[in-house]
Coordinates of C-alpha atoms in Angstrom, one line a residue:
M1 CA -7.8 -0.2 -24.6
T2 CA -8.3 -3.2 -26.8
A3 CA -11.2 -3.6 -29.1
D4 CA -12.2 -7.0 -27.8
A5 CA -12.9 -6.3 -24.2
P6 CA -13.7 -9.3 -21.9
T7 CA -17.3 -9.7 -20.8
N8 CA -18.9 -8.7 -17.5
T9 CA -18.0 -12.2 -16.3
A10 CA -14.4 -11.2 -16.4
S11 CA -15.2 -8.2 -14.3
T12 CA -17.0 -10.3 -11.8
G13 CA -14.0 -12.6 -11.6
A14 CA -11.6 -9.7 -11.1
T15 CA -13.8 -8.4 -8.3
A16 CA -14.1 -11.8 -6.6
A17 CA -10.3 -12.2 -6.8
F18 CA -9.8 -8.8 -5.2
L19 CA -12.2 -9.5 -2.4
R20 CA -10.6 -12.8 -1.7
G21 CA -7.3 -11.0 -1.3
V22 CA -8.6 -8.4 1.2
E23 CA -11.3 -10.3 3.2
R24 CA -9.0 -11.6 5.9
R25 CA -7.4 -8.2 6.5
A26 CA -10.8 -6.6 6.4
A27 CA -12.2 -8.9 9.1
L28 CA -9.2 -8.3 11.4
L29 CA -9.3 -4.5 10.8
A30 CA -13.0 -4.3 11.5
Q31 CA -12.7 -6.4 14.7
C32 CA -9.8 -4.2 15.9
Q33 CA -11.7 -1.0 15.0
C34 CA -14.9 -1.6 16.9
G35 CA -13.7 -4.2 19.5
S36 CA -16.3 -6.8 18.5
E37 CA -15.7 -9.7 16.2
A38 CA -19.5 -10.2 15.5
K39 CA -20.1 -6.5 14.6
G40 CA -16.9 -6.3 12.7
D41 CA -17.7 -9.4 10.6
A42 CA -21.2 -8.0 9.9
A43 CA -19.7 -4.8 8.6
V44 CA -17.3 -6.6 6.4
A45 CA -20.0 -8.8 5.0
A46 CA -22.1 -5.8 4.1
A47 CA -19.0 -4.1 2.5
L48 CA -18.2 -7.1 0.4
R49 CA -21.7 -7.2 -1.0
A50 CA -21.8 -3.5 -1.7
F51 CA -18.3 -3.4 -3.3
T52 CA -19.4 -6.2 -5.7
R53 CA -22.0 -3.8 -7.1
I54 CA -19.9 -0.7 -7.4
A55 CA -16.6 -2.2 -8.5
P56 CA -17.4 -2.5 -12.2
D57 CA -17.8 1.2 -12.4
A58 CA -14.4 2.1 -10.9
P59 CA -10.9 1.6 -12.3
M60 CA -9.0 -1.2 -10.6
A61 CA -6.3 1.2 -9.5
V62 CA -8.7 2.8 -7.0
W63 CA -10.4 -0.4 -5.8
P64 CA -8.3 -0.6 -2.5
V65 CA -9.2 3.0 -1.6
R66 CA -12.9 2.5 -2.5
F67 CA -13.2 -0.8 -0.5
W68 CA -11.5 0.4 2.7
S69 CA -13.4 3.7 2.6
L70 CA -16.7 1.7 2.1
L71 CA -15.8 -0.5 5.1
L72 CA -14.9 2.3 7.5
A73 CA -18.1 4.1 6.6
A74 CA -20.1 1.2 8.3
P75 CA -22.0 2.6 11.3
D76 CA -20.7 -0.1 13.6
L77 CA -17.1 0.9 12.8
R78 CA -17.6 4.6 13.5
R79 CA -17.6 4.0 17.2
S80 CA -16.5 1.3 19.7
A81 CA -19.0 -1.4 20.3
D82 CA -20.9 -1.3 23.6
D83 CA -19.3 -4.7 24.5
A84 CA -16.0 -3.8 23.0
A85 CA -13.1 -5.9 24.2
W86 CA -9.6 -6.1 22.7
P87 CA -7.2 -9.0 23.3
S88 CA -4.0 -8.3 25.2
T89 CA -2.1 -7.9 21.9
W90 CA -4.4 -5.1 20.8
A91 CA -5.1 -3.6 24.2
P92 CA -3.4 -0.3 23.4
L93 CA -6.1 0.3 20.7
A94 CA -8.7 0.8 23.4
Q95 CA -7.0 4.0 24.5
L96 CA -7.2 5.5 21.0
G97 CA -9.9 7.6 19.5
N98 CA -11.8 6.3 16.5
G99 CA -9.9 8.4 14.0
P100 CA -6.3 7.6 15.1
R101 CA -7.3 3.9 15.5
A102 CA -8.6 3.8 11.9
A103 CA -5.4 5.6 10.7
L104 CA -3.2 3.1 12.4
L105 CA -5.1 0.0 11.2
L106 CA -5.2 1.2 7.6
R107 CA -1.4 1.2 7.7
L108 CA -0.8 -1.8 9.9
V109 CA -3.5 -4.2 8.8
A110 CA -4.7 -3.0 5.4
G111 CA -1.1 -2.2 4.3
L112 CA -2.1 1.0 2.5
E113 CA 0.4 3.6 1.6
M114 CA 0.1 7.1 3.2
D115 CA -1.8 8.8 0.3
D116 CA -4.1 5.8 -0.2
A117 CA -4.9 5.6 3.5
A118 CA -5.6 9.4 3.7
A119 CA -7.9 9.0 0.7
A120 CA -9.7 6.1 2.3
L121 CA -10.4 8.3 5.4
G122 CA -11.3 11.3 3.3
V123 CA -8.7 13.5 4.9
S124 CA -5.5 15.3 3.7
S125 CA -2.1 13.5 3.8
D126 CA -1.0 15.9 6.6
A127 CA -4.1 15.2 8.7
Y128 CA -3.6 11.4 8.2
R129 CA 0.0 11.7 9.2
T130 CA -1.0 13.6 12.4
A131 CA -3.5 10.9 13.3
L132 CA -0.9 8.2 12.7
Q133 CA 1.6 10.0 14.9
R134 CA -0.9 9.9 17.8
A135 CA -1.6 6.2 17.3
I136 CA 1.9 4.5 16.9
P137 CA 3.6 3.2 20.0
Y138 CA 6.3 5.3 21.7
R139 CA 9.0 4.6 24.2
E140 CA 9.3 6.5 27.4
D141 CA 11.9 8.8 25.8
G142 CA 9.4 9.9 23.2
T143 CA 10.9 8.0 20.3
P144 CA 8.8 5.5 18.2
D145 CA 8.8 2.0 19.7
R146 CA 10.0 -0.1 16.8
D147 CA 9.9 -3.3 18.7
A148 CA 6.2 -2.8 19.6
W149 CA 5.4 -2.0 16.0
L150 CA 7.2 -5.2 14.8
A151 CA 5.3 -7.2 17.4
W152 CA 2.0 -5.8 16.0
V153 CA 3.1 -6.7 12.4
A154 CA 3.9 -10.3 13.5
A155 CA 0.5 -10.5 15.3
V156 CA -1.3 -9.3 12.1
R157 CA 0.4 -12.0 10.1
V158 CA -0.6 -14.7 12.7
E159 CA -4.2 -13.5 12.8
I160 CA -4.6 -13.4 9.1
E161 CA -2.9 -16.8 8.4
G162 CA -4.8 -18.5 11.2
M163 CA -8.3 -17.2 10.4
Q164 CA -10.8 -20.0 10.5
P165 CA -12.7 -21.1 7.4
D166 CA -16.1 -20.9 9.1
R167 CA -15.5 -17.3 9.9
L168 CA -14.6 -16.6 6.3
G169 CA -17.8 -18.4 5.3
R170 CA -19.9 -16.1 7.4
L171 CA -18.4 -13.1 5.6
H172 CA -20.0 -14.3 2.4
A173 CA -23.3 -15.6 3.9
P174 CA -26.5 -13.9 2.6
P175 CA -27.9 -11.2 4.9
Q176 CA -30.6 -12.3 7.5
A177 CA -34.1 -11.5 6.4
T178 CA -35.2 -10.5 9.9
R179 CA -33.4 -9.3 13.0
A180 CA -34.5 -9.9 16.6
M181 CA -35.7 -6.7 18.2
P182 CA -34.2 -5.8 21.5
G183 CA -36.3 -6.4 24.5
R184 CA -38.6 -9.0 22.7
T185 CA -38.5 -12.8 22.9
T186 CA -39.6 -15.4 20.4
E187 CA -41.3 -17.6 22.9
A188 CA -45.0 -18.5 22.2
V189 CA -47.6 -16.7 24.3
D190 CA -49.7 -18.8 26.5
A191 CA -53.1 -19.2 24.8
R192 CA -54.9 -19.1 28.1
S193 CA -53.5 -15.7 28.9
A194 CA -54.2 -14.2 25.4
P195 CA -57.5 -12.4 24.5
A196 CA -60.3 -14.5 23.0
G197 CA -59.8 -13.0 19.6
R198 CA -56.2 -13.9 19.5
R199 CA -56.9 -17.5 20.4
W200 CA -58.8 -18.0 17.2
R201 CA -56.0 -16.4 15.0
P202 CA -53.9 -19.6 14.6
I203 CA -57.0 -21.5 13.5
A204 CA -57.8 -18.9 10.9
V205 CA -54.2 -18.9 9.6
A206 CA -54.3 -22.7 9.3
A207 CA -57.6 -22.6 7.4
G208 CA -56.1 -20.0 5.0
V209 CA -53.0 -22.2 4.4
A210 CA -55.3 -25.2 3.7
I211 CA -57.3 -23.2 1.1
A212 CA -54.1 -22.0 -0.6
V213 CA -52.7 -25.5 -0.8
G214 CA -55.9 -26.7 -2.4
A215 CA -55.9 -24.0 -4.9
F216 CA -52.3 -24.6 -5.9
A217 CA -53.1 -28.4 -6.2
Y218 CA -55.9 -27.6 -8.6
V219 CA -53.7 -25.4 -10.6
G220 CA -51.1 -28.2 -10.9
W221 CA -53.8 -30.6 -11.9
R222 CA -55.2 -28.2 -14.6
G223 CA -52.0 -26.4 -15.8
H224 CA -53.8 -24.7 -18.7
W225 CA -56.7 -23.3 -16.8
F226 CA -55.5 -19.7 -17.1
G227 CA -55.2 -19.9 -20.8
D228 CA -58.8 -21.1 -21.1
L229 CA -60.2 -17.9 -19.6
P230 CA -62.1 -15.9 -22.2
F231 CA -61.0 -12.5 -20.8
R232 CA -57.3 -13.4 -20.5
G233 CA -56.3 -11.1 -23.4
D234 CA -57.8 -8.1 -21.5
L235 CA -55.8 -8.9 -18.4
V236 CA -52.3 -9.8 -19.7
R237 CA -50.5 -8.1 -22.6
T238 CA -47.1 -9.0 -23.9
A239 CA -44.5 -6.9 -25.7
P240 CA -40.8 -7.3 -26.6
L241 CA -38.3 -5.5 -24.4
P242 CA -36.2 -2.8 -25.9
P243 CA -32.5 -3.5 -26.6
A244 CA -30.3 -3.3 -23.5
D245 CA -28.2 -0.1 -23.0
P246 CA -24.5 -0.7 -23.3
P247 CA -22.6 -1.0 -19.9
V248 CA -20.9 2.1 -18.6
A249 CA -17.6 0.3 -18.5
R250 CA -16.2 -3.2 -18.9
Y251 CA -13.2 -4.8 -17.3
D252 CA -10.3 -4.6 -19.8
A253 CA -7.1 -6.7 -19.6
D254 CA -5.1 -3.7 -20.8
L255 CA -6.5 -1.5 -18.1
G256 CA -5.7 -4.0 -15.5
A257 CA -2.1 -4.2 -16.8
W258 CA -1.1 -0.5 -17.0
T259 CA -2.9 0.4 -13.7
H260 CA -1.0 -2.3 -11.8
R261 CA 0.4 -0.9 -8.6
D262 CA 3.9 -2.1 -9.4
F263 CA 3.8 -1.6 -13.2
L264 CA 7.1 0.2 -13.5
A265 CA 8.9 -2.4 -11.4
I266 CA 7.4 -5.3 -13.3
A267 CA 8.4 -3.5 -16.6
D268 CA 12.0 -3.0 -15.4
P269 CA 13.5 -6.3 -14.2
Q270 CA 17.0 -4.9 -14.6
G271 CA 16.1 -1.9 -12.5
V272 CA 14.6 -4.2 -9.8
A273 CA 17.7 -6.3 -9.7
R274 CA 19.9 -3.2 -9.3
A275 CA 17.6 -1.6 -6.7
G276 CA 17.6 -4.9 -4.7
D277 CA 21.2 -4.1 -3.7
L278 CA 20.8 -0.3 -3.5
P279 CA 21.5 -0.1 0.3
F280 CA 24.7 -2.1 -0.1
F281 CA 26.1 -0.3 -3.1
A282 CA 25.2 3.1 -1.7
W283 CA 27.1 2.2 1.4
Y284 CA 30.0 1.0 -0.7
A285 CA 29.9 4.2 -2.7
A286 CA 30.3 6.2 0.5
L287 CA 33.1 3.9 1.5
L288 CA 35.0 4.5 -1.7
A289 CA 34.6 8.2 -1.4
V290 CA 36.7 8.3 1.8
Q291 CA 39.5 6.0 0.5
P292 CA 42.6 7.5 -1.0
A293 CA 42.8 7.4 -4.8
A294 CA 44.8 4.6 -6.4
D295 CA 47.3 7.2 -7.8
A296 CA 47.6 9.1 -4.6
Q297 CA 51.4 8.8 -4.6
A298 CA 51.7 10.1 -8.1
P299 CA 52.6 13.8 -8.7
A300 CA 49.6 16.1 -8.7
S301 CA 48.4 17.1 -12.1
S302 CA 48.4 20.8 -13.0
V303 CA 44.7 20.4 -14.0
A304 CA 42.3 19.6 -11.2
A305 CA 40.2 16.6 -12.1
P306 CA 36.5 16.6 -11.3
V307 CA 35.7 14.6 -8.2
P308 CA 32.0 13.6 -8.2
A309 CA 32.4 11.8 -4.9
A310 CA 33.2 15.1 -3.2
V311 CA 29.5 15.6 -2.5
L312 CA 29.4 12.4 -0.4
A313 CA 29.8 12.3 3.3
A314 CA 33.2 11.4 4.7
P315 CA 32.7 10.0 8.3
A316 CA 35.6 8.5 10.1
T317 CA 33.6 5.4 11.0
L318 CA 33.7 4.1 7.4
A319 CA 36.7 2.0 6.9
M320 CA 37.7 -0.5 4.2
P321 CA 37.9 -4.0 5.7
A322 CA 41.2 -5.8 5.5
M323 CA 41.2 -8.0 2.4
P324 CA 42.7 -11.5 2.5
A325 CA 45.8 -11.9 0.5
T326 CA 45.6 -14.2 -2.5
S327 CA 48.2 -15.5 -4.9
D328 CA 45.8 -16.6 -7.6
P329 CA 45.8 -14.4 -10.7
A330 CA 42.8 -12.2 -11.0
P331 CA 40.3 -13.3 -13.7
A332 CA 39.7 -11.1 -16.7
F333 CA 37.4 -8.3 -15.7
V334 CA 34.1 -8.0 -17.5
A335 CA 32.4 -4.7 -16.6
P336 CA 28.8 -5.1 -15.6
S337 CA 26.3 -3.2 -17.7
R338 CA 25.2 0.2 -16.3
T339 CA 21.5 0.3 -15.3
R340 CA 19.3 3.4 -15.7
P341 CA 15.6 3.8 -14.9
L342 CA 13.1 3.3 -17.7
A343 CA 12.6 6.3 -19.9
I344 CA 9.0 7.3 -20.5
P345 CA 8.4 8.2 -24.2
R346 CA 6.9 11.7 -24.6
D347 CA 5.7 11.4 -28.2
I348 CA 2.9 8.9 -27.6
A349 CA -0.7 10.2 -27.8
L350 CA -3.0 8.3 -25.5
P351 CA -6.4 7.2 -26.7
A352 CA -9.4 9.2 -25.5
S353 CA -10.8 6.3 -23.6
T354 CA -7.5 5.9 -21.6
S355 CA -7.4 9.6 -20.9
S356 CA -10.9 9.4 -19.6
V357 CA -10.0 6.6 -17.2
I358 CA -7.0 8.6 -15.9
A359 CA -9.2 11.7 -15.3
R360 CA -11.4 9.6 -12.9
I361 CA -8.3 8.6 -10.8
P362 CA -7.5 10.7 -7.7
A363 CA -5.3 13.7 -8.7
P364 CA -2.1 12.7 -6.8
M365 CA -2.0 9.4 -8.8
Q366 CA -2.7 10.8 -12.3
D367 CA 0.8 11.7 -13.4
G368 CA 2.1 8.3 -12.5
M369 CA -0.8 6.5 -14.2
R370 CA -0.2 8.7 -17.3
D371 CA 3.4 7.6 -17.5
Q372 CA 2.4 3.9 -17.1
A373 CA -0.3 4.2 -19.8
T374 CA 2.2 5.9 -22.1
L375 CA 4.8 3.2 -21.7
W376 CA 2.1 0.5 -22.2
H377 CA 0.8 2.0 -25.5
A378 CA 4.4 2.4 -26.8
W379 CA 5.0 -1.3 -26.5
T380 CA 4.6 -4.0 -29.1
F381 CA 2.4 -7.0 -28.6
A382 CA 5.3 -9.2 -27.7
Q383 CA 6.4 -6.7 -25.0
R384 CA 2.9 -6.7 -23.5
Q385 CA 2.9 -10.4 -23.4
G386 CA 6.2 -10.5 -21.6
F387 CA 4.9 -8.0 -19.1
A388 CA 1.8 -10.1 -18.5
Q389 CA 4.0 -13.1 -17.7
R390 CA 6.2 -11.1 -15.3
A391 CA 3.2 -9.7 -13.6
K392 CA 1.9 -13.2 -12.8
E393 CA 5.3 -14.1 -11.3
W394 CA 5.4 -10.8 -9.3
D395 CA 1.9 -11.3 -7.9
A396 CA 2.8 -14.8 -6.9
Q397 CA 5.4 -13.6 -4.5
P398 CA 4.7 -13.0 -0.8
R399 CA 3.3 -9.6 0.0
A400 CA 6.3 -8.8 2.2
T401 CA 8.7 -9.6 -0.7
Q402 CA 6.7 -7.3 -3.0
A403 CA 6.7 -4.5 -0.4
T404 CA 10.5 -4.7 0.0
L405 CA 11.2 -4.8 -3.8
R406 CA 8.7 -1.9 -4.3
E407 CA 10.3 0.3 -1.6
R408 CA 13.9 -0.3 -3.0
Y409 CA 12.9 0.2 -6.6
N410 CA 11.1 3.5 -5.9
A411 CA 14.1 4.7 -3.8
W412 CA 16.4 3.8 -6.7
R413 CA 14.3 5.8 -9.2
R414 CA 14.3 8.8 -6.9
L415 CA 18.1 9.0 -6.6
D416 CA 19.5 12.3 -7.9
P417 CA 21.9 12.0 -10.9
V418 CA 25.1 12.4 -8.8
A419 CA 24.0 9.7 -6.3
A420 CA 22.9 7.4 -9.1
E421 CA 26.2 7.8 -10.8
A422 CA 28.1 7.1 -7.5
V423 CA 26.1 3.9 -7.1
E424 CA 26.8 2.7 -10.6
N425 CA 30.5 3.4 -10.1
A426 CA 30.4 1.4 -6.9
V427 CA 28.9 -1.5 -8.8
Q428 CA 31.8 -1.4 -11.3
A429 CA 34.4 -1.1 -8.5
F430 CA 32.8 -4.0 -6.6
A431 CA 32.9 -6.2 -9.7
R432 CA 36.7 -5.8 -9.8
R433 CA 37.1 -7.3 -6.3
T434 CA 38.0 -10.9 -5.8
P435 CA 35.2 -13.2 -4.5
E436 CA 37.0 -13.2 -1.0
E437 CA 37.0 -9.4 -1.0
Q438 CA 33.4 -9.2 -2.0
A439 CA 32.4 -11.6 0.7
A440 CA 34.3 -9.5 3.3
L441 CA 32.5 -6.3 2.2
R442 CA 29.1 -8.0 2.3
A443 CA 29.8 -9.3 5.8
Q444 CA 30.8 -5.8 7.0
F445 CA 27.5 -4.4 5.6
D446 CA 25.4 -7.2 7.0
A447 CA 26.9 -6.4 10.5
L448 CA 25.2 -3.0 10.4
E449 CA 22.0 -2.3 12.4
P450 CA 18.8 -2.8 10.2
L451 CA 18.0 0.9 10.7
A452 CA 21.4 1.9 9.4
Q453 CA 21.1 -0.4 6.4
R454 CA 17.7 1.1 5.6
G455 CA 19.0 4.6 5.6
W456 CA 21.3 3.9 2.7
L457 CA 18.1 3.8 0.5
L458 CA 18.5 7.6 0.5
G459 CA 21.8 7.3 -1.4
P460 CA 25.5 7.6 -0.5
A461 CA 25.5 11.2 0.7
I462 CA 22.6 11.0 3.2
G463 CA 22.7 7.3 4.2
V464 CA 25.7 7.8 6.4
D465 CA 23.9 10.4 8.5
Y466 CA 20.5 8.7 8.5
P467 CA 20.7 6.9 12.0
K468 CA 21.2 10.3 13.7
L469 CA 18.6 12.0 11.4
Q470 CA 16.0 9.3 11.8
P471 CA 14.1 10.9 14.7
L472 CA 13.5 13.9 12.5
L473 CA 12.7 12.1 9.3
A474 CA 10.6 9.2 10.6
Q475 CA 7.3 11.0 11.1
M476 CA 7.3 13.7 8.5
P477 CA 4.2 14.3 6.5
E478 CA 4.2 12.9 3.0
A479 CA 4.2 16.3 1.4
Q480 CA 7.5 17.2 3.1
H481 CA 9.5 14.1 1.9
A482 CA 10.6 15.5 -1.4
P483 CA 11.5 19.0 -0.1
M484 CA 13.4 17.5 2.8
L485 CA 15.3 15.1 0.6
R486 CA 16.2 17.9 -1.8
A487 CA 17.4 20.1 1.1
L488 CA 19.5 17.3 2.6
R489 CA 21.2 16.7 -0.8
R490 CA 22.1 20.4 -1.1
M491 CA 23.5 20.5 2.4
T492 CA 27.2 19.9 3.2
S493 CA 28.2 17.0 5.4
A494 CA 29.0 19.6 8.2
E495 CA 25.5 21.1 7.9
R496 CA 23.9 17.6 8.1
A497 CA 26.0 16.9 11.2
D498 CA 24.6 20.1 12.8
L499 CA 21.1 19.0 11.8
S500 CA 21.8 15.6 13.4
V501 CA 22.6 17.3 16.7
L502 CA 19.4 19.4 16.5
A503 CA 17.4 16.3 15.7
Q504 CA 18.6 14.6 18.9
R505 CA 18.3 17.7 21.0
V506 CA 14.8 18.9 20.0
P507 CA 11.9 17.2 21.9
P508 CA 9.5 15.2 19.7
H509 CA 6.6 17.7 19.9
E510 CA 8.8 20.4 18.5
R511 CA 10.4 18.5 15.6
A512 CA 7.6 19.4 13.1
D513 CA 8.3 23.1 13.7
L514 CA 12.1 22.5 13.2
V515 CA 11.4 20.8 9.9
R516 CA 9.1 23.6 8.7
A517 CA 11.7 26.2 9.7
L518 CA 14.5 24.3 8.0
L519 CA 12.6 23.9 4.7
S520 CA 11.7 27.6 4.7
T521 CA 15.3 28.7 5.0
A522 CA 17.2 29.5 1.7
D523 CA 20.0 27.2 0.8
E524 CA 22.7 29.9 1.1
R525 CA 21.5 30.8 4.6
R526 CA 20.9 27.3 6.0
G527 CA 24.4 26.9 7.4
A528 CA 24.2 30.1 9.4
W529 CA 20.6 29.2 10.5
L530 CA 21.8 25.9 11.9
Q531 CA 24.6 27.5 13.8
M532 CA 22.1 30.0 15.3
R533 CA 19.8 27.2 16.4
L534 CA 22.6 25.2 18.0
A535 CA 23.7 28.3 19.9
Q536 CA 20.2 28.7 21.5

């Protein structure tokens, strides 16, 4: 951390900025959770006030989890309101239990990732995944209803953008001093029906008020009357206050930088640019893998050359589009630079204060935060200034744009070395094409279904099989993502084809057992195991 940390005013400003960013989503989530706008807004207002007090003591990286956990702990959000009513758009929420409904809304409205949503609910990632599976919409054939989900996403956007200013003002209004008790009214009691003693009470109160007003008037007229009392020194004693204790923690600009959710993406603009086209170039890499080599007519060499693309799938559906003929000479080829993910230096010792902050972050996030802090402390002042400028530009983008770039960048960083090399080779090969040929390839890729395009984020080898594997992969617990990806990469194309058949054949409620059995089978026995399952 820097020696000149900003004051608590900066901390208050950061907290206020964070709350302005979540207040609309919080209001919608609370309303959908309990079925009452009034009770939901009251819960949000209380959460906003409480979070303002606790935020300075927590790292900014955990603010989203802390806030949503605090909001969902409100008593009115732990059950449906007595007068709960959901609009037609959100009518399916009425059929859900409180837990699955909260799991759905944390993902749909709050926009939290799986691990953060599980932490906000105080449950494991597997338990959260199970609750989410119960809450998402399904078609009659048991597959997730993507159209219904997209309709909900659109409804969230409309609700948030159209939220009225007066409602937002109520979220920040001070709490009411008193609350009407149920079953009681505020109407005056008829004096004629009240007991005699109670009829004199208003008169006594008025007399007391008159005496108090007179006393204060006298005090105002003789402002120094108290100092003239001879016994004042025996009643009032003054003493200087001791020095204030130092604050537990202050907001630090460095802390806000290296704990940024998208730190690595902001720090790696070249990687973000490459990852933005990852689906296309993964698709093109698979396309190149099934094309005959340029020297296919030449005599075979006596020495077999290594073929890295042999690990890629080779479906018959991939075909190179016909390229328009051109008589213009090809321009001189300039090879684009190869892009690699940022390397994290391992010879940097973190300050004790930074290590202390990391130790207070949830365990699943600590390794990533440690990498980010290490990279930050390895930078020069100019590099940090450049990051700060790029961070402002990144945060100014729409949330949907940020989410897309984040997903693609993270997928690009997770590519195995063979897939990453195949993608880079595809970039080089694409650059050699004429503009007309490049446009034809882009058009062929754009004609694919969105689901098929998304599958290419997994790389050239798996992307071709993703549409058929999607029912099996879509609802897996977070803890199984890495093991399943590793298993798919080690499988042959024939084994992945067998698994695709099983994924279509097994009913939805048995897919979790199929995944567990697949992951528990050794690599060398997986082919035989798939054949056995297909024969059943």
